[in-house]
mmCIF file of C-alpha atoms in Angstrom:
data_model
loop_
_atom_site.group_PDB
_atom_site.id
_atom_site.type_symbol
_atom_site.label_atom_id
_atom_site.label_comp_id
_atom_site.label_asym_id
_atom_site.label_seq_id
_atom_site.Cartn_x
_atom_site.Cartn_y
_atom_site.Cartn_z
ATOM 1 C CA UNK A 19 69.612 -18.637 -12.185
ATOM 2 C CA UNK A 20 71.560 -16.247 -10.032
ATOM 3 C CA UNK A 21 72.018 -17.302 -7.035
ATOM 4 C CA UNK A 22 74.800 -14.727 -4.527
ATOM 5 C CA UNK A 23 72.625 -13.025 -1.797
ATOM 6 C CA UNK A 24 75.156 -9.959 -0.228
ATOM 7 C CA UNK A 25 73.999 -9.961 3.569
ATOM 8 C CA UNK A 26 74.881 -6.904 6.174
ATOM 9 C CA UNK A 27 74.441 -7.203 9.304
ATOM 10 C CA UNK A 28 76.332 -6.137 12.843
ATOM 11 C CA UNK A 29 74.841 -9.043 14.043
ATOM 12 C CA UNK A 30 77.241 -11.612 14.578
ATOM 13 C CA UNK A 31 74.664 -14.875 15.590
ATOM 14 C CA UNK A 32 72.259 -13.005 13.593
ATOM 15 C CA UNK A 33 74.842 -13.253 10.396
ATOM 16 C CA UNK A 34 75.064 -16.573 11.060
ATOM 17 C CA UNK A 35 71.976 -18.102 11.389
ATOM 18 C CA UNK A 36 70.969 -16.100 8.311
ATOM 19 C CA UNK A 37 74.248 -16.790 6.392
ATOM 20 C CA UNK A 38 73.201 -20.830 7.301
ATOM 21 C CA UNK A 39 69.047 -20.635 5.829
ATOM 22 C CA UNK A 40 70.859 -18.707 2.847
ATOM 23 C CA UNK A 41 73.271 -21.681 2.407
ATOM 24 C CA UNK A 42 71.293 -24.669 2.388
ATOM 25 C CA UNK A 43 69.161 -23.052 -0.030
ATOM 26 C CA UNK A 44 72.030 -23.726 -2.222
ATOM 27 C CA UNK A 45 72.381 -19.649 -2.573
ATOM 28 C CA UNK A 46 75.851 -18.169 -2.267
ATOM 29 C CA UNK A 47 75.970 -16.158 0.606
ATOM 30 C CA UNK A 48 78.826 -13.051 1.215
ATOM 31 C CA UNK A 49 78.705 -12.125 5.166
ATOM 32 C CA UNK A 50 79.059 -8.417 6.523
ATOM 33 C CA UNK A 51 78.992 -7.116 9.654
ATOM 34 C CA UNK A 52 79.066 -3.015 8.259
ATOM 35 C CA UNK A 53 79.077 -1.554 4.991
ATOM 36 C CA UNK A 54 82.900 -0.423 4.938
ATOM 37 C CA UNK A 55 83.044 -4.734 4.978
ATOM 38 C CA UNK A 56 80.299 -4.858 2.902
ATOM 39 C CA UNK A 57 81.330 -1.336 0.136
ATOM 40 C CA UNK A 58 83.687 -3.701 -2.147
ATOM 41 C CA UNK A 59 81.630 -5.989 -3.270
ATOM 42 C CA UNK A 60 79.283 -3.456 -4.131
ATOM 43 C CA UNK A 61 79.332 -2.839 -8.434
ATOM 44 C CA UNK A 62 77.361 -1.470 -11.544
ATOM 45 C CA UNK A 63 76.908 -5.558 -13.084
ATOM 46 C CA UNK A 64 76.766 -6.998 -9.093
ATOM 47 C CA UNK A 65 75.170 -10.464 -9.629
ATOM 48 C CA UNK A 66 73.081 -10.986 -6.942
ATOM 49 C CA UNK A 67 70.463 -8.856 -4.250
ATOM 50 C CA UNK A 68 72.007 -7.152 -0.952
ATOM 51 C CA UNK A 69 70.300 -8.361 2.080
ATOM 52 C CA UNK A 70 71.289 -5.596 5.057
ATOM 53 C CA UNK A 71 69.850 -4.287 8.752
ATOM 54 C CA UNK A 72 68.858 -0.909 8.514
ATOM 55 C CA UNK A 73 70.536 -0.403 12.562
ATOM 56 C CA UNK A 74 73.795 -0.888 12.148
ATOM 57 C CA UNK A 75 76.868 0.809 14.304
ATOM 58 C CA UNK A 76 78.070 3.994 11.637
ATOM 59 C CA UNK A 77 76.599 3.485 8.657
ATOM 60 C CA UNK A 78 73.856 2.593 8.640
ATOM 61 C CA UNK A 79 70.745 0.672 6.194
ATOM 62 C CA UNK A 80 70.212 4.058 4.508
ATOM 63 C CA UNK A 81 72.762 4.201 3.899
ATOM 64 C CA UNK A 82 74.464 1.432 2.038
ATOM 65 C CA UNK A 83 70.232 1.882 0.030
ATOM 66 C CA UNK A 84 71.795 5.077 -0.851
ATOM 67 C CA UNK A 85 75.058 4.038 -1.636
ATOM 68 C CA UNK A 86 74.131 0.623 -3.876
ATOM 69 C CA UNK A 87 71.576 2.884 -5.286
ATOM 70 C CA UNK A 88 74.287 5.181 -6.668
ATOM 71 C CA UNK A 89 76.515 2.850 -7.714
ATOM 72 C CA UNK A 90 73.235 0.393 -9.475
ATOM 73 C CA UNK A 91 69.903 1.628 -9.704
ATOM 74 C CA UNK A 92 68.589 -1.937 -10.585
ATOM 75 C CA UNK A 93 70.231 -2.986 -7.430
ATOM 76 C CA UNK A 94 68.288 -4.882 -4.906
ATOM 77 C CA UNK A 95 68.250 -3.972 -1.451
ATOM 78 C CA UNK A 96 66.052 -6.320 1.135
ATOM 79 C CA UNK A 97 65.592 -4.550 4.536
ATOM 80 C CA UNK A 98 66.272 -6.210 7.661
ATOM 81 C CA UNK A 99 64.173 -4.641 10.541
ATOM 82 C CA UNK A 100 63.250 -4.480 13.864
ATOM 83 C CA UNK A 101 58.917 -4.234 14.982
ATOM 84 C CA UNK A 102 60.101 -0.176 16.167
ATOM 85 C CA UNK A 103 61.504 0.074 13.030
ATOM 86 C CA UNK A 104 58.956 -0.500 10.160
ATOM 87 C CA UNK A 105 57.303 2.727 9.253
ATOM 88 C CA UNK A 106 61.425 3.836 8.558
ATOM 89 C CA UNK A 107 61.884 0.485 6.532
ATOM 90 C CA UNK A 108 58.466 2.051 4.993
ATOM 91 C CA UNK A 109 60.298 5.197 4.273
ATOM 92 C CA UNK A 110 63.624 3.117 2.829
ATOM 93 C CA UNK A 111 60.841 1.216 -0.023
ATOM 94 C CA UNK A 112 59.685 4.879 -0.859
ATOM 95 C CA UNK A 113 63.995 5.818 -1.692
ATOM 96 C CA UNK A 114 64.258 2.695 -3.946
ATOM 97 C CA UNK A 115 64.708 -0.653 -1.564
ATOM 98 C CA UNK A 116 63.330 -3.705 -2.928
ATOM 99 C CA UNK A 117 61.026 -4.849 0.330
ATOM 100 C CA UNK A 118 61.055 -5.039 3.748
ATOM 101 C CA UNK A 119 61.219 -8.055 5.948
ATOM 102 C CA UNK A 120 60.679 -7.552 10.382
ATOM 103 C CA UNK A 121 63.549 -9.474 12.947
ATOM 104 C CA UNK A 122 63.160 -12.422 13.619
ATOM 105 C CA UNK A 123 61.957 -13.562 9.793
ATOM 106 C CA UNK A 124 60.843 -17.212 9.260
ATOM 107 C CA UNK A 125 63.196 -18.570 6.801
ATOM 108 C CA UNK A 126 60.154 -18.988 4.609
ATOM 109 C CA UNK A 127 59.368 -15.636 4.028
ATOM 110 C CA UNK A 128 63.118 -14.687 3.214
ATOM 111 C CA UNK A 129 63.114 -16.745 0.823
ATOM 112 C CA UNK A 130 60.780 -16.185 -0.820
ATOM 113 C CA UNK A 131 61.528 -12.264 -1.219
ATOM 114 C CA UNK A 132 64.988 -13.976 -2.442
ATOM 115 C CA UNK A 133 63.584 -15.950 -5.350
ATOM 116 C CA UNK A 134 61.550 -12.224 -6.623
ATOM 117 C CA UNK A 135 64.298 -10.242 -5.877
ATOM 118 C CA UNK A 136 66.645 -12.803 -8.290
ATOM 119 C CA UNK A 137 64.207 -13.187 -10.807
ATOM 120 C CA UNK A 138 64.320 -9.514 -11.025
ATOM 121 C CA UNK A 139 67.494 -9.074 -10.836
ATOM 122 C CA UNK A 140 68.467 -11.612 -13.055
ATOM 123 C CA UNK A 141 65.968 -10.129 -16.382
ATOM 124 C CA UNK A 142 68.393 -6.777 -15.400
ATOM 125 C CA UNK A 143 71.130 -8.019 -15.936
ATOM 126 C CA UNK A 144 69.974 -10.615 -19.081
ATOM 127 C CA UNK A 145 68.631 -7.385 -20.841
ATOM 128 C CA UNK A 146 71.759 -5.254 -20.582
ATOM 129 C CA UNK A 147 73.579 -7.735 -21.664
ATOM 130 C CA UNK A 148 71.397 -7.908 -24.533
ATOM 131 C CA UNK A 149 71.797 -4.036 -24.584
ATOM 132 C CA UNK A 150 75.666 -4.288 -24.580
ATOM 133 C CA UNK A 151 75.305 -7.049 -27.770
ATOM 134 C CA UNK A 152 73.959 -4.846 -30.095
ATOM 135 C CA UNK A 153 74.973 -1.762 -28.796
ATOM 136 C CA UNK A 154 78.787 -3.273 -29.938
ATOM 137 C CA UNK A 155 78.106 -6.121 -32.162
ATOM 138 C CA UNK A 156 77.561 -5.635 -36.095
ATOM 139 C CA UNK A 157 73.992 -6.246 -37.861
ATOM 140 C CA UNK A 158 73.695 -10.253 -37.129
ATOM 141 C CA UNK A 159 73.544 -9.428 -33.872
ATOM 142 C CA UNK A 160 71.441 -6.603 -33.333
ATOM 143 C CA UNK A 161 69.004 -8.313 -35.704
ATOM 144 C CA UNK A 162 69.015 -12.010 -35.065
ATOM 145 C CA UNK A 163 67.489 -12.383 -31.813
ATOM 146 C CA UNK A 164 68.031 -15.725 -29.891
ATOM 147 C CA UNK A 165 70.465 -16.992 -27.202
ATOM 148 C CA UNK A 166 70.449 -20.983 -28.060
ATOM 149 C CA UNK A 167 72.901 -22.884 -29.845
ATOM 150 C CA UNK A 168 70.777 -22.549 -32.908
ATOM 151 C CA UNK A 169 70.506 -18.896 -31.902
ATOM 152 C CA UNK A 170 74.411 -18.795 -32.614
ATOM 153 C CA UNK A 171 74.347 -20.865 -35.428
ATOM 154 C CA UNK A 172 71.479 -18.908 -37.799
ATOM 155 C CA UNK A 173 74.195 -15.664 -37.233
ATOM 156 C CA UNK A 174 77.341 -17.751 -37.963
ATOM 157 C CA UNK A 175 75.962 -18.802 -40.709
ATOM 158 C CA UNK A 176 74.721 -15.327 -42.168
ATOM 159 C CA UNK A 177 78.225 -14.227 -41.636
ATOM 160 C CA UNK A 178 80.008 -16.563 -43.486
ATOM 161 C CA UNK A 179 77.539 -16.416 -46.769
ATOM 162 C CA UNK A 180 77.256 -12.691 -46.451
ATOM 163 C CA UNK A 181 80.720 -11.923 -47.204
ATOM 164 C CA UNK A 182 80.739 -13.738 -51.008
ATOM 165 C CA UNK A 183 78.769 -12.088 -52.883
ATOM 166 C CA UNK A 184 77.096 -15.332 -53.987
ATOM 167 C CA UNK A 185 73.378 -15.889 -54.467
ATOM 168 C CA UNK A 186 71.470 -17.096 -51.609
ATOM 169 C CA UNK A 187 69.286 -18.780 -50.885
ATOM 170 C CA UNK A 188 66.968 -17.934 -47.893
ATOM 171 C CA UNK A 189 64.714 -20.385 -46.144
ATOM 172 C CA UNK A 190 62.994 -21.285 -42.988
ATOM 173 C CA UNK A 191 58.857 -21.990 -41.499
ATOM 174 C CA UNK A 192 56.438 -18.908 -42.272
ATOM 175 C CA UNK A 193 57.184 -15.991 -40.329
ATOM 176 C CA UNK A 194 60.099 -17.043 -39.025
ATOM 177 C CA UNK A 195 61.651 -13.383 -40.600
ATOM 178 C CA UNK A 196 63.019 -14.068 -43.917
ATOM 179 C CA UNK A 197 63.063 -10.702 -45.090
ATOM 180 C CA UNK A 198 64.627 -9.925 -42.200
ATOM 181 C CA UNK A 199 68.062 -12.094 -42.847
ATOM 182 C CA UNK A 200 67.871 -11.187 -46.365
ATOM 183 C CA UNK A 201 68.528 -7.722 -45.187
ATOM 184 C CA UNK A 202 71.623 -8.846 -42.286
ATOM 185 C CA UNK A 203 72.792 -11.032 -45.543
ATOM 186 C CA UNK A 204 73.013 -7.745 -47.925
ATOM 187 C CA UNK A 205 74.315 -5.056 -44.846
ATOM 188 C CA UNK A 206 77.272 -7.992 -44.323
ATOM 189 C CA UNK A 207 78.278 -8.225 -48.004
ATOM 190 C CA UNK A 208 80.505 -5.917 -49.915
ATOM 191 C CA UNK A 209 77.150 -4.610 -51.746
ATOM 192 C CA UNK A 210 75.793 -3.955 -48.199
ATOM 193 C CA UNK A 211 75.822 0.091 -48.703
ATOM 194 C CA UNK A 212 73.992 -0.245 -51.782
ATOM 195 C CA UNK A 213 70.376 -0.572 -52.459
ATOM 196 C CA UNK A 214 67.866 -3.520 -50.717
ATOM 197 C CA UNK A 215 65.440 -3.276 -53.100
ATOM 198 C CA UNK A 216 62.937 -6.630 -51.846
ATOM 199 C CA UNK A 217 59.734 -7.713 -53.922
ATOM 200 C CA UNK A 218 57.079 -10.619 -53.588
ATOM 201 C CA UNK A 219 57.561 -13.228 -56.751
ATOM 202 C CA UNK A 220 54.440 -13.773 -56.804
ATOM 203 C CA UNK A 221 53.094 -12.328 -60.181
ATOM 204 C CA UNK A 222 56.677 -10.693 -61.687
ATOM 205 C CA UNK A 223 56.710 -10.376 -64.808
ATOM 206 C CA UNK A 224 60.022 -11.067 -66.981
ATOM 207 C CA UNK A 225 60.341 -6.725 -67.171
ATOM 208 C CA UNK A 226 59.115 -5.662 -63.896
ATOM 209 C CA UNK A 227 62.128 -8.756 -62.948
ATOM 210 C CA UNK A 228 64.138 -6.588 -65.379
ATOM 211 C CA UNK A 229 64.030 -2.966 -64.548
ATOM 212 C CA UNK A 230 63.798 -4.483 -60.388
ATOM 213 C CA UNK A 231 68.081 -5.424 -61.043
ATOM 214 C CA UNK A 232 68.398 -2.185 -62.677
ATOM 215 C CA UNK A 233 66.777 -0.135 -59.686
ATOM 216 C CA UNK A 234 69.238 -2.222 -57.398
ATOM 217 C CA UNK A 235 72.256 -2.125 -59.391
ATOM 218 C CA UNK A 236 74.789 -2.177 -56.857
ATOM 219 C CA UNK A 237 73.462 -3.403 -54.070
ATOM 220 C CA UNK A 238 70.656 -6.700 -53.611
ATOM 221 C CA UNK A 239 67.600 -8.084 -54.668
ATOM 222 C CA UNK A 240 65.434 -10.040 -51.697
ATOM 223 C CA UNK A 241 62.667 -12.539 -54.143
ATOM 224 C CA UNK A 242 60.297 -12.972 -51.489
ATOM 225 C CA UNK A 243 58.586 -16.725 -51.862
ATOM 226 C CA UNK A 244 60.602 -17.260 -55.151
ATOM 227 C CA UNK A 245 58.334 -20.553 -54.858
ATOM 228 C CA UNK A 246 55.508 -18.847 -56.834
ATOM 229 C CA UNK A 247 57.510 -17.214 -58.905
ATOM 230 C CA UNK A 248 55.848 -17.345 -62.583
ATOM 231 C CA UNK A 249 57.661 -19.324 -65.020
ATOM 232 C CA UNK A 250 58.415 -17.400 -67.524
ATOM 233 C CA UNK A 251 60.133 -14.448 -65.535
ATOM 234 C CA UNK A 252 62.016 -18.180 -63.815
ATOM 235 C CA UNK A 253 63.242 -18.445 -67.109
ATOM 236 C CA UNK A 254 64.488 -14.399 -67.474
ATOM 237 C CA UNK A 255 65.768 -14.304 -64.372
ATOM 238 C CA UNK A 256 67.974 -17.766 -64.767
ATOM 239 C CA UNK A 257 68.680 -16.165 -67.450
ATOM 240 C CA UNK A 258 69.511 -13.117 -66.621
ATOM 241 C CA UNK A 259 71.786 -14.178 -63.621
ATOM 242 C CA UNK A 260 74.111 -16.429 -65.766
ATOM 243 C CA UNK A 261 74.670 -13.554 -68.072
ATOM 244 C CA UNK A 262 75.900 -10.659 -65.108
ATOM 245 C CA UNK A 263 72.460 -9.375 -63.036
ATOM 246 C CA UNK A 264 74.757 -6.582 -61.747
ATOM 247 C CA UNK A 265 73.521 -7.313 -58.153
ATOM 248 C CA UNK A 266 72.902 -9.777 -55.840
ATOM 249 C CA UNK A 267 69.691 -12.110 -55.461
ATOM 250 C CA UNK A 268 69.245 -13.009 -52.364
ATOM 251 C CA UNK A 269 65.805 -15.096 -52.634
ATOM 252 C CA UNK A 270 63.861 -16.228 -49.946
ATOM 253 C CA UNK A 271 61.480 -19.248 -49.615
ATOM 254 C CA UNK A 272 58.842 -21.180 -47.103
ATOM 255 C CA UNK A 273 58.569 -23.679 -50.159
ATOM 256 C CA UNK A 274 60.552 -26.863 -50.317
ATOM 257 C CA UNK A 275 62.329 -25.866 -53.881
ATOM 258 C CA UNK A 276 64.466 -28.950 -54.413
ATOM 259 C CA UNK A 277 61.550 -31.041 -54.018
ATOM 260 C CA UNK A 278 59.777 -28.631 -56.081
ATOM 261 C CA UNK A 279 62.274 -28.639 -59.040
ATOM 262 C CA UNK A 280 61.986 -32.157 -58.521
ATOM 263 C CA UNK A 281 58.312 -32.490 -59.591
ATOM 264 C CA UNK A 282 58.804 -30.241 -62.443
ATOM 265 C CA UNK A 283 57.228 -27.582 -60.227
ATOM 266 C CA UNK A 284 60.269 -24.624 -60.242
ATOM 267 C CA UNK A 285 62.579 -24.195 -62.790
ATOM 268 C CA UNK A 286 65.805 -26.352 -61.688
ATOM 269 C CA UNK A 287 68.775 -24.523 -63.345
ATOM 270 C CA UNK A 288 66.839 -21.970 -60.983
ATOM 271 C CA UNK A 289 67.154 -23.054 -58.295
ATOM 272 C CA UNK A 290 70.537 -25.042 -58.027
ATOM 273 C CA UNK A 291 71.373 -20.668 -59.180
ATOM 274 C CA UNK A 292 69.579 -19.092 -55.899
ATOM 275 C CA UNK A 293 71.400 -22.658 -54.485
ATOM 276 C CA UNK A 294 74.903 -21.720 -54.289
ATOM 277 C CA UNK A 295 74.436 -20.317 -50.325
ATOM 278 C CA UNK A 296 72.079 -21.284 -47.728
ATOM 279 C CA UNK A 297 70.695 -20.041 -45.440
ATOM 280 C CA UNK A 298 67.925 -22.358 -42.764
ATOM 281 C CA UNK A 299 66.575 -20.069 -40.509
ATOM 282 C CA UNK A 300 64.964 -22.979 -36.712
ATOM 283 C CA UNK A 301 61.515 -22.019 -36.126
ATOM 284 C CA UNK A 302 60.897 -21.539 -32.384
ATOM 285 C CA UNK A 303 59.061 -24.787 -31.723
ATOM 286 C CA UNK A 304 63.538 -25.806 -32.621
ATOM 287 C CA UNK A 305 64.347 -23.118 -29.240
ATOM 288 C CA UNK A 306 62.188 -22.617 -26.982
ATOM 289 C CA UNK A 307 65.256 -21.308 -25.128
ATOM 290 C CA UNK A 308 64.760 -17.618 -27.562
ATOM 291 C CA UNK A 309 61.116 -17.413 -26.730
ATOM 292 C CA UNK A 310 61.610 -14.885 -23.508
ATOM 293 C CA UNK A 311 64.536 -13.180 -25.123
ATOM 294 C CA UNK A 312 62.217 -12.152 -28.262
ATOM 295 C CA UNK A 313 59.088 -11.279 -26.896
ATOM 296 C CA UNK A 314 60.338 -8.926 -24.093
ATOM 297 C CA UNK A 315 62.346 -7.118 -27.951
ATOM 298 C CA UNK A 316 58.920 -6.991 -29.731
ATOM 299 C CA UNK A 317 56.946 -5.814 -26.225
ATOM 300 C CA UNK A 318 59.646 -3.050 -26.130
ATOM 301 C CA UNK A 319 59.230 -1.863 -29.729
ATOM 302 C CA UNK A 320 55.983 -2.749 -29.228
ATOM 303 C CA UNK A 321 55.805 0.107 -26.330
ATOM 304 C CA UNK A 322 58.065 2.838 -28.350
ATOM 305 C CA UNK A 323 55.983 2.052 -30.755
ATOM 306 C CA UNK A 324 52.210 2.875 -28.703
ATOM 307 C CA UNK A 325 54.566 6.215 -26.775
ATOM 308 C CA UNK A 326 53.031 3.666 -23.752
ATOM 309 C CA UNK A 327 55.492 2.923 -20.462
ATOM 310 C CA UNK A 328 56.322 -0.833 -21.723
ATOM 311 C CA UNK A 329 54.848 -3.515 -18.719
ATOM 312 C CA UNK A 330 56.496 -6.423 -16.775
ATOM 313 C CA UNK A 331 56.620 -8.981 -17.726
ATOM 314 C CA UNK A 332 57.131 -12.035 -15.184
ATOM 315 C CA UNK A 333 58.486 -15.295 -14.637
ATOM 316 C CA UNK A 334 54.885 -16.933 -14.800
ATOM 317 C CA UNK A 335 53.948 -14.970 -18.278
ATOM 318 C CA UNK A 336 57.716 -16.191 -20.302
ATOM 319 C CA UNK A 337 56.346 -19.575 -19.001
ATOM 320 C CA UNK A 338 53.145 -19.450 -20.340
ATOM 321 C CA UNK A 339 55.102 -18.156 -23.893
ATOM 322 C CA UNK A 340 57.133 -21.434 -24.191
ATOM 323 C CA UNK A 341 54.342 -23.737 -23.526
ATOM 324 C CA UNK A 342 52.733 -22.432 -26.921
ATOM 325 C CA UNK A 343 53.411 -23.821 -30.045
ATOM 326 C CA UNK A 344 53.770 -20.683 -32.134
ATOM 327 C CA UNK A 345 53.813 -21.977 -35.487
ATOM 328 C CA UNK A 346 52.894 -18.536 -37.291
ATOM 329 C CA UNK A 347 56.922 -18.490 -35.157
ATOM 330 C CA UNK A 348 58.541 -14.725 -34.777
ATOM 331 C CA UNK A 349 55.505 -12.656 -36.572
ATOM 332 C CA UNK A 350 53.133 -14.465 -33.916
ATOM 333 C CA UNK A 351 55.073 -13.861 -31.533
ATOM 334 C CA UNK A 352 55.834 -10.550 -32.536
ATOM 335 C CA UNK A 353 51.532 -9.907 -32.219
ATOM 336 C CA UNK A 354 51.277 -11.147 -29.221
ATOM 337 C CA UNK A 355 53.588 -9.068 -27.260
ATOM 338 C CA UNK A 356 51.497 -5.933 -28.977
ATOM 339 C CA UNK A 357 48.485 -7.388 -27.513
ATOM 340 C CA UNK A 358 49.793 -7.666 -23.721
ATOM 341 C CA UNK A 359 51.216 -4.008 -24.272
ATOM 342 C CA UNK A 360 48.216 -3.017 -25.353
ATOM 343 C CA UNK A 361 46.545 -5.115 -21.892
ATOM 344 C CA UNK A 362 44.504 -7.632 -24.282
ATOM 345 C CA UNK A 363 47.341 -10.414 -23.919
ATOM 346 C CA UNK A 364 44.780 -13.221 -24.133
ATOM 347 C CA UNK A 365 48.112 -16.054 -25.393
ATOM 348 C CA UNK A 366 48.894 -15.668 -22.228
ATOM 349 C CA UNK A 367 45.843 -15.863 -20.578
ATOM 350 C CA UNK A 368 45.522 -19.481 -22.308
ATOM 351 C CA UNK A 369 48.215 -20.686 -22.547
ATOM 352 C CA UNK A 370 48.133 -19.503 -18.343
ATOM 353 C CA UNK A 371 44.418 -21.509 -17.948
ATOM 354 C CA UNK A 372 46.151 -24.540 -19.387
ATOM 355 C CA UNK A 373 47.123 -26.996 -15.806
ATOM 356 C CA UNK A 374 50.471 -27.631 -14.747
ATOM 357 C CA UNK A 375 50.520 -31.401 -15.974
ATOM 358 C CA UNK A 376 49.565 -29.348 -19.736
ATOM 359 C CA UNK A 377 52.185 -26.646 -20.022
ATOM 360 C CA UNK A 378 54.726 -29.223 -18.358
ATOM 361 C CA UNK A 379 53.390 -31.171 -21.710
ATOM 362 C CA UNK A 380 54.324 -28.578 -23.697
ATOM 363 C CA UNK A 381 57.299 -27.336 -23.044
ATOM 364 C CA UNK A 382 58.454 -30.564 -22.806
ATOM 365 C CA UNK A 383 57.481 -31.360 -26.325
ATOM 366 C CA UNK A 384 59.185 -28.456 -28.043
ATOM 367 C CA UNK A 385 62.869 -29.255 -26.196
ATOM 368 C CA UNK A 386 62.196 -32.807 -27.483
ATOM 369 C CA UNK A 387 61.731 -30.409 -30.944
ATOM 370 C CA UNK A 388 64.564 -28.236 -29.993
ATOM 371 C CA UNK A 389 67.221 -31.305 -28.922
ATOM 372 C CA UNK A 390 65.801 -33.178 -32.649
ATOM 373 C CA UNK A 391 66.487 -29.604 -34.819
ATOM 374 C CA UNK A 392 70.113 -29.297 -33.489
ATOM 375 C CA UNK A 393 71.750 -32.872 -33.567
ATOM 376 C CA UNK A 394 69.930 -32.575 -37.684
ATOM 377 C CA UNK A 395 66.625 -35.539 -36.456
ATOM 378 C CA UNK A 396 68.969 -37.545 -35.497
ATOM 379 C CA UNK A 397 67.028 -39.679 -32.330
ATOM 380 C CA UNK A 398 69.930 -41.299 -30.520
ATOM 381 C CA UNK A 399 72.136 -38.078 -30.918
ATOM 382 C CA UNK A 400 69.128 -36.412 -29.017
ATOM 383 C CA UNK A 401 68.399 -38.147 -26.441
ATOM 384 C CA UNK A 402 72.298 -37.992 -25.320
ATOM 385 C CA UNK A 403 72.251 -34.444 -25.403
ATOM 386 C CA UNK A 404 69.348 -34.035 -23.236
ATOM 387 C CA UNK A 405 70.485 -37.217 -20.806
ATOM 388 C CA UNK A 406 67.376 -39.370 -22.157
ATOM 389 C CA UNK A 407 67.565 -43.213 -21.359
ATOM 390 C CA UNK A 408 67.146 -44.468 -25.641
ATOM 391 C CA UNK A 409 63.824 -46.598 -25.230
ATOM 392 C CA UNK A 410 62.216 -43.491 -23.164
ATOM 393 C CA UNK A 411 63.236 -40.652 -25.096
ATOM 394 C CA UNK A 412 61.034 -42.604 -28.350
ATOM 395 C CA UNK A 413 58.528 -43.514 -26.313
ATOM 396 C CA UNK A 414 58.553 -39.553 -25.545
ATOM 397 C CA UNK A 415 58.594 -38.946 -29.546
ATOM 398 C CA UNK A 416 56.044 -41.556 -29.406
ATOM 399 C CA UNK A 417 53.113 -40.042 -27.511
ATOM 400 C CA UNK A 418 53.805 -36.223 -29.038
ATOM 401 C CA UNK A 419 52.792 -37.860 -32.130
ATOM 402 C CA UNK A 420 57.140 -36.499 -33.089
ATOM 403 C CA UNK A 421 58.771 -38.167 -36.578
ATOM 404 C CA UNK A 422 62.692 -37.428 -35.888
ATOM 405 C CA UNK A 423 63.170 -36.824 -39.985
ATOM 406 C CA UNK A 424 61.210 -33.771 -40.172
ATOM 407 C CA UNK A 425 63.013 -32.587 -38.499
ATOM 408 C CA UNK A 426 66.126 -33.064 -40.691
ATOM 409 C CA UNK A 427 68.487 -30.490 -42.748
#
C-alpha cells in the first residue's frame, strides 16, 4: 500500500505537528510551505495523496487543486479549512477535491480520510499499470491476468511453449480458462496468423476430426476436454498426427489424462503424443492475490457489455471475494462480476455476512493452499515461505483438511 502524503501549509507549527502525526502513523510525509515549494512533487502518477491548506499567501489551495487536477485528474487532494472557510471547501469539493477537514483536525479524523484517499489512489495506480501492461504486452500479458508468481509463471510457460509448434496439452481445474490459454498459445505461435478452430472432443467422430484439421490448415485446432473423445476418434487422431496433420493440435482437459491412460480409459499413445508440451493453469485457491485484479477486469468488461458505468469495487468487496473458495475459478468469478455490475452481488454479500473469524479463516486457508501450489506441494518449503514453524504449519493444514500431496505437479 502506498503511504506517501504531500502536506502543504504555510503555518510552520501546523505543518510540523501534522507531519509528526503522519510519521507516527508510518506515513511518508513530504512537507511544503507553499504551492511553489510543493509544485515539483505534483507529477502524473504521484505515489500518494495531497493535503493542503486553503488559505495561503500567493497561490492558495484552490490554485493547488486546479493545478493538481490538470496534472493528474485522479490525484486525491484533501483541503484543510478554517471554520469560516467551510463554504469555500464545499465549493472546492464541487471542483474535484477528495475531501476537506476543519482546522484544527483530530489525528483520528485526518488518518481516517487519508486511509480512504490512499486506498483510492492505490486502485487508480494499479489499474493504470495493468492497462499499460495490456497495451504494450504480448497476448500472454493482454489476456492472462494476475500479478502473482503463479500467474507470471503461467505467462512465461505459454511464451516458451508457443514458438515450438509442438502439440500442447493444457490442463487446469474446471472454469480456469483452458480455452483462453489455448488461444494465447495459438496467437503466440508461428501459426498465429492462421485459423484457430475450437471443438468439444466429446462426440467428435473420426471423419469430423479430419475435416476440422483440413479447415484449420496453417493454424491450430483446439480440442476441448479431450478426455471425452470417443475411442475410435482417438485412434484416428493419433494416426493423423503421426502422418502430419498440417495443423497444430492443442488439447485441453480438466481430467488427469496420465491416470486415465494408466487405467486403459484413454489411448496411452495419444496421451504421450499430446503431452509433448504441457501448460498447467493454477486454480484461484492457489493464487488468491490474483482475485482482485481478475474481478476488476471482469467488472469493467461486464459494465461495457451492459452499456452501464462500472460500479466501485471497494476494498471490503475484494476482501469478501478473497474469503471465498471459488471452486468454479475464473468462470464463476466472471459470473459474480456480472451479477455485481447488475446490482445482484449475492456472493459478496454472503461472504461479508460471515463473522470476522470465519472470513480470516477462509483467507488463511487460501494462503496455505497458494503456498503449497508455489512450492509444488512441499510442505517444509511452503512453511518457510510463509515464515511459519513447521509444527504450526502442519497444525493449520490439519485444521483445514489440506493435503500437501494434492498440490504436487
